[in-house]
Amino acid sequence: MATIKDVACSAGVSIATVSRHIAGESVRRADDIARAIEALNYRPNESARGLRRGRTNLVGVIVPDISNPYFAAVIGGIESVCNAHGLRILIASSAESTDQELDLIGSLAPTVDGFVVVPVAESAASRSALVDAAVPVVLVDRTLGATQVFDQVRIDNARGSRAAARHLLDLGHTRVGVLSGPASALPGRERHDAFVAEFAAAGAPLDPSLVMHGDFTRTHGRNSMRNLLALAEPPTAVFAGNNLIAQGALQELRVREIEVPTHMSFIGFDDLDLAALLTPPLTVVARDTALEGQSAGELIVRRIAEPQRGLITEVLPVELIVRGSTGPAPGQHSLTHPQPTHR
Amino acid sequence: MATIKDVACSAGVSIATVSRHIAGESVRRADDIARAIEALNYRPNESARGLRRGRTNLVGVIVPDISNPYFAAVIGGIESVCNAHGLRILIASSAESTDQELDLIGSLAPTVDGFVVVPVAESAASRSALVDAAVPVVLVDRTLGATQVFDQVRIDNARGSRAAARHLLDLGHTRVGVLSGPASALPGRERHDAFVAEFAAAGAPLDPSLVMHGDFTRTHGRNSMRNLLALAEPPTAVFAGNNLIAQGALQELRVREIEVPTHMSFIGFDDLDLAALLTPPLTVVARDTALEGQSAGELIVRRIAEPQRGLITEVLPVELIVRGSTGPAPGQHSLTHPQPTHR
DNA sequence: TTGTATGCGTTATCAT
DNA sequence: ATGATAACGCATACAA
């Protein structure tokens, strides 16, 4: 591997001059230096650079599960923006464990110029570890405690849930099941609360026995849907709090051969890759997951460049996509149901 | 940030002793040192370490598209294994561009101890760039030229395709469409060739006009399926060369309201997240994508530890999962069709 | 077993 | 505008 010294020799200047040239300063023999760099295929040693400047050009990205398509899309967004700004992405999975998340923050902290984190839950330990890390931090999708100390990228969970609730209300549903995520995570809380609140505001408060809390997992979706179906009077519609919960619930509906939407309307939060190809195609509250990652990338880039800037919270929009899995409640005139938006 | 000097001071020893303690050598005042490290929350500076030892503990992972669920699963597998061995993962996307892949290899090479690459195509430039990088390399899923110079993790594409062909033959299909991936990539070639060969070997060579080559994209799947359907005599079954091609093809089948498998049998290479929830559930050739990543992780870890070892190629098995999208060809006795394996 | 001292490749300071 | 040089934090050769 060629070093700056080799370049300096080859170009007949001192290493200081080469360093300046690389830093963009104007030097007399810039051409010779450029030629030497080219000829030797010289690349500055990042370790030496990092040691000297105290910066590594590395951003640590910690997510609960890399294989989840949602997180994968977010990572993709982060990567494209950061790479365009010369920042490398260090990926690590907390494997849905706050303990592991804490370890990762601690061990990555001295190595990275900044963090982009999708926290597992609202862990005070993780929050203070990130504060101790003393580098810029951007939180995506979830928060770490009520008082904001980091930049954030979130989506408008409340609006999405309200739109879903509104849609079901318009279709005449009043007996609605809710498969919520954990209250320990912001999206779980916000989606749940807004959905329930919208029904209450419409004068049709939901039956609490139809509200199931659980993790963001297929298992929760499947088991809770099973429980709902076992009820003496099952709901006429179900709202699933995220993509995994929806998958589990759909699995159960499929096994039980429940007709959707004839006997049960279904709406999920988060779009699925094949949602439009299911029978019936799935009605969902969707968001731009790649954009979420890009926004996070832009925030961390900016924050690293200007650490003193005021805290930023970016709230991205969501969209109700009405496909075919939601229909009028039994006994409703089909005329009243909204026109599907085909996508 | 505490340095080794701080620890040495606090423990009342020299920095060399601290360094030895960290390296695992036995030193007299190990306890004092451990206490000091704990108290100061000391972590070795990776840049300094990298500079001094010439190793960074970083593995560069380059994939064509991070958001593709297949690659995401592979990355997840790599990450879990590497992290367990103290190696960090540097993620970068080549965005399906061999040029970008080449740039990434060059710019990451001085920074990483090894590469895990899913090449975009069989690029001689990428191959020689990886050779020039002079660090261990593991190739996943695809190759870079005929002569093997790197460790590899692949799947048994030929066996998977033969199983798919066999399955369709057993169902009596002889007029079969093939939506193949690019011949420039190993999986595209192997899957195509084995599938075609199996039909030929069975004395039922495929009609060349039913064989469509294209990229691993939804667009190819959709357009080619459209072309097949527009034929005077369309095929009775279609084989899709990967997950994206299958998605596109299914989209077209859905739009055209073609009944599967009554009017058209469908089988894809690669499982999809919701494949079992489609109507009908999809018959596919599946593989363990996470395992593929884990194997790659183990190979790169091993190769970094023992660079001199002989070249390794790991070929992972595939599995035909018969669900509901394949049925007997028109005019066949339904008795002859195999029993579905429900999953 | 321990400490001292050197150098890894780079940037920044200082003098020219 | 340029060159010599110190220092970043660490691992190790060498001396003790």
PDB file of N, CA, C and O in Angstrom, chain A residues 115-167:
ATOM      1  N   PHE A 115     -24.316   8.292  15.343  1.00  0.00           N
ATOM      2  CA  PHE A 115     -25.175   7.108  15.394  1.00  0.00           C
ATOM      3  C   PHE A 115     -26.502   7.386  14.711  1.00  0.00           C
ATOM      4  O   PHE A 115     -27.054   8.481  14.829  1.00  0.00           O
ATOM      5  N   VAL A 116     -26.996   6.380  13.994  1.00  0.00           N
ATOM      6  CA  VAL A 116     -28.407   6.369  13.622  1.00  0.00           C
ATOM      7  C   VAL A 116     -28.986   5.124  14.266  1.00  0.00           C
ATOM      8  O   VAL A 116     -28.526   4.007  14.001  1.00  0.00           O
ATOM      9  N   VAL A 117     -29.957   5.308  15.129  1.00  0.00           N
ATOM     10  CA  VAL A 117     -30.462   4.186  15.915  1.00  0.00           C
ATOM     11  C   VAL A 117     -31.971   4.043  15.771  1.00  0.00           C
ATOM     12  O   VAL A 117     -32.704   5.037  15.834  1.00  0.00           O
ATOM     13  N   VAL A 118     -32.403   2.815  15.548  1.00  0.00           N
ATOM     14  CA  VAL A 118     -33.812   2.480  15.728  1.00  0.00           C
ATOM     15  C   VAL A 118     -33.880   1.719  17.050  1.00  0.00           C
ATOM     16  O   VAL A 118     -33.551   0.534  17.098  1.00  0.00           O
ATOM     17  N   PRO A 119     -34.250   2.389  18.120  1.00  0.00           N
ATOM     18  CA  PRO A 119     -34.183   1.760  19.440  1.00  0.00           C
ATOM     19  C   PRO A 119     -35.172   0.603  19.556  1.00  0.00           C
ATOM     20  O   PRO A 119     -36.218   0.600  18.919  1.00  0.00           O
ATOM     21  N   VAL A 120     -34.795  -0.375  20.366  1.00  0.00           N
ATOM     22  CA  VAL A 120     -35.674  -1.513  20.608  1.00  0.00           C
ATOM     23  C   VAL A 120     -36.882  -1.084  21.418  1.00  0.00           C
ATOM     24  O   VAL A 120     -38.012  -1.469  21.130  1.00  0.00           O
ATOM     25  N   ALA A 121     -36.618  -0.285  22.426  1.00  0.00           N
ATOM     26  CA  ALA A 121     -37.707   0.192  23.286  1.00  0.00           C
ATOM     27  C   ALA A 121     -37.240   1.470  23.972  1.00  0.00           C
ATOM     28  O   ALA A 121     -36.144   1.961  23.705  1.00  0.00           O
ATOM     29  N   GLU A 122     -38.066   1.998  24.840  1.00  0.00           N
ATOM     30  CA  GLU A 122     -37.711   3.257  25.488  1.00  0.00           C
ATOM     31  C   GLU A 122     -36.791   2.986  26.667  1.00  0.00           C
ATOM     32  O   GLU A 122     -37.207   3.027  27.821  1.00  0.00           O
ATOM     33  N   SER A 123     -35.546   2.752  26.369  1.00  0.00           N
ATOM     34  CA  SER A 123     -34.607   2.381  27.410  1.00  0.00           C
ATOM     35  C   SER A 123     -33.804   3.589  27.890  1.00  0.00           C
ATOM     36  O   SER A 123     -33.093   4.239  27.119  1.00  0.00           O
ATOM     37  N   ALA A 124     -33.918   3.874  29.185  1.00  0.00           N
ATOM     38  CA  ALA A 124     -33.164   4.992  29.758  1.00  0.00           C
ATOM     39  C   ALA A 124     -31.665   4.719  29.677  1.00  0.00           C
ATOM     40  O   ALA A 124     -30.860   5.631  29.473  1.00  0.00           O
ATOM     41  N   ALA A 125     -31.307   3.450  29.811  1.00  0.00           N
ATOM     42  CA  ALA A 125     -29.889   3.084  29.745  1.00  0.00           C
ATOM     43  C   ALA A 125     -29.317   3.409  28.370  1.00  0.00           C
ATOM     44  O   ALA A 125     -28.237   3.998  28.252  1.00  0.00           O
ATOM     45  N   SER A 126     -30.044   3.026  27.328  1.00  0.00           N
ATOM     46  CA  SER A 126     -29.576   3.327  25.979  1.00  0.00           C
ATOM     47  C   SER A 126     -29.470   4.829  25.772  1.00  0.00           C
ATOM     48  O   SER A 126     -28.520   5.322  25.157  1.00  0.00           O
ATOM     49  N   ARG A 127     -30.456   5.544  26.292  1.00  0.00           N
ATOM     50  CA  ARG A 127     -30.424   6.991  26.112  1.00  0.00           C
ATOM     51  C   ARG A 127     -29.163   7.590  26.728  1.00  0.00           C
ATOM     52  O   ARG A 127     -28.440   8.350  26.087  1.00  0.00           O
ATOM     53  N   SER A 128     -28.869   7.199  27.962  1.00  0.00           N
ATOM     54  CA  SER A 128     -27.712   7.822  28.606  1.00  0.00           C
ATOM     55  C   SER A 128     -26.414   7.323  27.979  1.00  0.00           C
ATOM     56  O   SER A 128     -25.426   8.053  27.921  1.00  0.00           O
ATOM     57  N   ALA A 129     -26.415   6.092  27.483  1.00  0.00           N
ATOM     58  CA  ALA A 129     -25.221   5.609  26.784  1.00  0.00           C
ATOM     59  C   ALA A 129     -24.963   6.445  25.535  1.00  0.00           C
ATOM     60  O   ALA A 129     -23.816   6.779  25.221  1.00  0.00           O
ATOM     61  N   LEU A 130     -26.033   6.786  24.846  1.00  0.00           N
ATOM     62  CA  LEU A 130     -25.876   7.610  23.646  1.00  0.00           C
ATOM     63  C   LEU A 130     -25.423   9.017  24.004  1.00  0.00           C
ATOM     64  O   LEU A 130     -24.613   9.625  23.293  1.00  0.00           O
ATOM     65  N   VAL A 131     -25.942   9.528  25.109  1.00  0.00           N
ATOM     66  CA  VAL A 131     -25.496  10.847  25.557  1.00  0.00           C
ATOM     67  C   VAL A 131     -24.010  10.794  25.906  1.00  0.00           C
ATOM     68  O   VAL A 131     -23.227  11.653  25.494  1.00  0.00           O
ATOM     69  N   ASP A 132     -23.618   9.742  26.629  1.00  0.00           N
ATOM     70  CA  ASP A 132     -22.210   9.590  27.026  1.00  0.00           C
ATOM     71  C   ASP A 132     -21.290   9.451  25.816  1.00  0.00           C
ATOM     72  O   ASP A 132     -20.125   9.831  25.862  1.00  0.00           O
ATOM     73  N   ALA A 133     -21.835   8.861  24.757  1.00  0.00           N
ATOM     74  CA  ALA A 133     -21.014   8.647  23.565  1.00  0.00           C
ATOM     75  C   ALA A 133     -20.496   9.976  23.027  1.00  0.00           C
ATOM     76  O   ALA A 133     -19.460  10.026  22.366  1.00  0.00           O
ATOM     77  N   ALA A 134     -21.243  11.037  23.310  1.00  0.00           N
ATOM     78  CA  ALA A 134     -20.791  12.377  22.932  1.00  0.00           C
ATOM     79  C   ALA A 134     -20.572  12.525  21.436  1.00  0.00           C
ATOM     80  O   ALA A 134     -19.642  13.205  21.004  1.00  0.00           O
ATOM     81  N   VAL A 135     -21.393  11.850  20.651  1.00  0.00           N
ATOM     82  CA  VAL A 135     -21.391  12.055  19.208  1.00  0.00           C
ATOM     83  C   VAL A 135     -22.830  12.314  18.765  1.00  0.00           C
ATOM     84  O   VAL A 135     -23.760  11.976  19.489  1.00  0.00           O
ATOM     85  N   PRO A 136     -22.989  12.911  17.589  1.00  0.00           N
ATOM     86  CA  PRO A 136     -24.341  13.156  17.084  1.00  0.00           C
ATOM     87  C   PRO A 136     -25.155  11.878  16.992  1.00  0.00           C
ATOM     88  O   PRO A 136     -24.614  10.800  16.701  1.00  0.00           O
ATOM     89  N   VAL A 137     -26.454  11.987  17.235  1.00  0.00           N
ATOM     90  CA  VAL A 137     -27.348  10.828  17.211  1.00  0.00           C
ATOM     91  C   VAL A 137     -28.640  11.197  16.497  1.00  0.00           C
ATOM     92  O   VAL A 137     -29.177  12.283  16.706  1.00  0.00           O
ATOM     93  N   VAL A 138     -29.097  10.296  15.642  1.00  0.00           N
ATOM     94  CA  VAL A 138     -30.422  10.442  15.048  1.00  0.00           C
ATOM     95  C   VAL A 138     -31.236   9.200  15.389  1.00  0.00           C
ATOM     96  O   VAL A 138     -30.765   8.077  15.181  1.00  0.00           O
ATOM     97  N   LEU A 139     -32.406   9.428  15.923  1.00  0.00           N
ATOM     98  CA  LEU A 139     -33.309   8.328  16.249  1.00  0.00           C
ATOM     99  C   LEU A 139     -34.329   8.161  15.129  1.00  0.00           C
ATOM    100  O   LEU A 139     -34.881   9.140  14.632  1.00  0.00           O
ATOM    101  N   VAL A 140     -34.585   6.921  14.735  1.00  0.00           N
ATOM    102  CA  VAL A 140     -35.549   6.673  13.679  1.00  0.00           C
ATOM    103  C   VAL A 140     -36.712   5.839  14.204  1.00  0.00           C
ATOM    104  O   VAL A 140     -36.494   4.842  14.902  1.00  0.00           O
ATOM    105  N   ASP A 141     -37.907   6.269  13.886  1.00  0.00           N
ATOM    106  CA  ASP A 141     -39.130   5.514  14.126  1.00  0.00           C
ATOM    107  C   ASP A 141     -39.556   5.466  15.592  1.00  0.00           C
ATOM    108  O   ASP A 141     -40.725   5.558  15.899  1.00  0.00           O
ATOM    109  N   ARG A 142     -38.587   5.271  16.493  1.00  0.00           N
ATOM    110  CA  ARG A 142     -38.923   5.159  17.907  1.00  0.00           C
ATOM    111  C   ARG A 142     -38.141   6.188  18.719  1.00  0.00           C
ATOM    112  O   ARG A 142     -37.180   6.765  18.239  1.00  0.00           O
ATOM    113  N   THR A 143     -38.543   6.396  19.933  1.00  0.00           N
ATOM    114  CA  THR A 143     -37.886   7.388  20.774  1.00  0.00           C
ATOM    115  C   THR A 143     -37.215   6.716  21.964  1.00  0.00           C
ATOM    116  O   THR A 143     -37.274   5.506  22.142  1.00  0.00           O
ATOM    117  N   LEU A 144     -36.555   7.543  22.764  1.00  0.00           N
ATOM    118  CA  LEU A 144     -35.916   7.047  23.995  1.00  0.00           C
ATOM    119  C   LEU A 144     -36.280   7.987  25.131  1.00  0.00           C
ATOM    120  O   LEU A 144     -35.479   8.812  25.556  1.00  0.00           O
ATOM    121  N   GLY A 145     -37.483   7.866  25.612  1.00  0.00           N
ATOM    122  CA  GLY A 145     -37.917   8.741  26.692  1.00  0.00           C
ATOM    123  C   GLY A 145     -38.619   9.983  26.177  1.00  0.00           C
ATOM    124  O   GLY A 145     -38.524  10.325  24.997  1.00  0.00           O
ATOM    125  N   ALA A 146     -39.328  10.640  27.073  1.00  0.00           N
ATOM    126  CA  ALA A 146     -40.211  11.728  26.678  1.00  0.00           C
ATOM    127  C   ALA A 146     -39.446  12.989  26.276  1.00  0.00           C
ATOM    128  O   ALA A 146     -39.770  13.624  25.275  1.00  0.00           O
ATOM    129  N   THR A 147     -38.420  13.347  27.045  1.00  0.00           N
ATOM    130  CA  THR A 147     -37.707  14.579  26.722  1.00  0.00           C
ATOM    131  C   THR A 147     -36.746  14.335  25.577  1.00  0.00           C
ATOM    132  O   THR A 147     -35.952  13.401  25.589  1.00  0.00           O
ATOM    133  N   GLN A 148     -36.867  15.206  24.579  1.00  0.00           N
ATOM    134  CA  GLN A 148     -36.082  15.000  23.371  1.00  0.00           C
ATOM    135  C   GLN A 148     -34.662  15.511  23.536  1.00  0.00           C
ATOM    136  O   GLN A 148     -34.433  16.660  23.882  1.00  0.00           O
ATOM    137  N   VAL A 149     -33.695  14.639  23.297  1.00  0.00           N
ATOM    138  CA  VAL A 149     -32.302  15.068  23.365  1.00  0.00           C
ATOM    139  C   VAL A 149     -31.560  14.792  22.063  1.00  0.00           C
ATOM    140  O   VAL A 149     -30.414  15.174  21.915  1.00  0.00           O
ATOM    141  N   PHE A 150     -32.233  14.113  21.115  1.00  0.00           N
ATOM    142  CA  PHE A 150     -31.594  13.778  19.841  1.00  0.00           C
ATOM    143  C   PHE A 150     -32.478  14.207  18.672  1.00  0.00           C
ATOM    144  O   PHE A 150     -33.683  14.383  18.820  1.00  0.00           O
ATOM    145  N   ASP A 151     -31.867  14.327  17.512  1.00  0.00           N
ATOM    146  CA  ASP A 151     -32.646  14.505  16.296  1.00  0.00           C
ATOM    147  C   ASP A 151     -33.495  13.257  16.061  1.00  0.00           C
ATOM    148  O   ASP A 151     -33.114  12.152  16.471  1.00  0.00           O
ATOM    149  N   GLN A 152     -34.617  13.438  15.400  1.00  0.00           N
ATOM    150  CA  GLN A 152     -35.504  12.304  15.187  1.00  0.00           C
ATOM    151  C   GLN A 152     -36.101  12.304  13.783  1.00  0.00           C
ATOM    152  O   GLN A 152     -36.339  13.352  13.211  1.00  0.00           O
ATOM    153  N   VAL A 153     -36.350  11.104  13.291  1.00  0.00           N
ATOM    154  CA  VAL A 153     -37.187  10.947  12.103  1.00  0.00           C
ATOM    155  C   VAL A 153     -38.320  10.018  12.480  1.00  0.00           C
ATOM    156  O   VAL A 153     -38.081   8.898  12.926  1.00  0.00           O
ATOM    157  N   ARG A 154     -39.519  10.502  12.347  1.00  0.00           N
ATOM    158  CA  ARG A 154     -40.661   9.664  12.697  1.00  0.00           C
ATOM    159  C   ARG A 154     -41.698   9.755  11.587  1.00  0.00           C
ATOM    160  O   ARG A 154     -41.532  10.484  10.621  1.00  0.00           O
ATOM    161  N   ILE A 155     -42.767   9.015  11.749  1.00  0.00           N
ATOM    162  CA  ILE A 155     -43.872   9.175  10.806  1.00  0.00           C
ATOM    163  C   ILE A 155     -45.103   9.604  11.589  1.00  0.00           C
ATOM    164  O   ILE A 155     -45.130   9.530  12.819  1.00  0.00           O
ATOM    165  N   ASP A 156     -46.095  10.035  10.856  1.00  0.00           N
ATOM    166  CA  ASP A 156     -47.293  10.545  11.508  1.00  0.00           C
ATOM    167  C   ASP A 156     -48.213   9.378  11.874  1.00  0.00           C
ATOM    168  O   ASP A 156     -49.243   9.158  11.248  1.00  0.00           O
ATOM    169  N   ASN A 157     -47.796   8.651  12.914  1.00  0.00           N
ATOM    170  CA  ASN A 157     -48.552   7.475  13.329  1.00  0.00           C
ATOM    171  C   ASN A 157     -50.009   7.806  13.655  1.00  0.00           C
ATOM    172  O   ASN A 157     -50.925   7.081  13.270  1.00  0.00           O
ATOM    173  N   ALA A 158     -50.198   8.904  14.359  1.00  0.00           N
ATOM    174  CA  ALA A 158     -51.552   9.256  14.803  1.00  0.00           C
ATOM    175  C   ALA A 158     -52.466   9.490  13.602  1.00  0.00           C
ATOM    176  O   ALA A 158     -53.574   8.960  13.527  1.00  0.00           O
ATOM    177  N   ARG A 159     -51.948  10.240  12.647  1.00  0.00           N
ATOM    178  CA  ARG A 159     -52.767  10.519  11.472  1.00  0.00           C
ATOM    179  C   ARG A 159     -53.095   9.233  10.707  1.00  0.00           C
ATOM    180  O   ARG A 159     -54.213   9.040  10.229  1.00  0.00           O
ATOM    181  N   GLY A 160     -52.114   8.360  10.600  1.00  0.00           N
ATOM    182  CA  GLY A 160     -52.347   7.101   9.901  1.00  0.00           C
ATOM    183  C   GLY A 160     -53.415   6.270  10.595  1.00  0.00           C
ATOM    184  O   GLY A 160     -54.321   5.728   9.951  1.00  0.00           O
ATOM    185  N   SER A 161     -53.305   6.171  11.896  1.00  0.00           N
ATOM    186  CA  SER A 161     -54.292   5.391  12.641  1.00  0.00           C
ATOM    187  C   SER A 161     -55.673   6.015  12.539  1.00  0.00           C
ATOM    188  O   SER A 161     -56.680   5.319  12.411  1.00  0.00           O
ATOM    189  N   ARG A 162     -55.715   7.334  12.605  1.00  0.00           N
ATOM    190  CA  ARG A 162     -57.017   8.001  12.499  1.00  0.00           C
ATOM    191  C   ARG A 162     -57.634   7.730  11.131  1.00  0.00           C
ATOM    192  O   ARG A 162     -58.833   7.468  11.019  1.00  0.00           O
ATOM    193  N   ALA A 163     -56.800   7.773  10.098  1.00  0.00           N
ATOM    194  CA  ALA A 163     -57.321   7.508   8.755  1.00  0.00           C
ATOM    195  C   ALA A 163     -57.867   6.087   8.668  1.00  0.00           C
ATOM    196  O   ALA A 163     -58.925   5.853   8.069  1.00  0.00           O
ATOM    197  N   ALA A 164     -57.153   5.155   9.270  1.00  0.00           N
ATOM    198  CA  ALA A 164     -57.616   3.770   9.269  1.00  0.00           C
ATOM    199  C   ALA A 164     -58.948   3.656  10.009  1.00  0.00           C
ATOM    200  O   ALA A 164     -59.896   3.021   9.534  1.00  0.00           O
ATOM    201  N   ALA A 165     -59.012   4.281  11.162  1.00  0.00           N
ATOM    202  CA  ALA A 165     -60.237   4.237  11.967  1.00  0.00           C
ATOM    203  C   ALA A 165     -61.398   4.881  11.216  1.00  0.00           C
ATOM    204  O   ALA A 165     -62.499   4.330  11.126  1.00  0.00           O
ATOM    205  N   ARG A 166     -61.117   6.052  10.653  1.00  0.00           N
ATOM    206  CA  ARG A 166     -62.115   6.790   9.874  1.00  0.00           C
ATOM    207  C   ARG A 166     -62.670   5.908   8.748  1.00  0.00           C
ATOM    208  O   ARG A 166     -63.872   5.842   8.507  1.00  0.00           O
ATOM    209  N   HIS A 167     -61.744   5.236   8.070  1.00  0.00           N
ATOM    210  CA  HIS A 167     -62.121   4.373   6.954  1.00  0.00           C
ATOM    211  C   HIS A 167     -63.076   3.276   7.427  1.00  0.00           C
ATOM    212  O   HIS A 167     -64.112   3.023   6.796  1.00  0.00           O
TER     213      HIS A 167
END
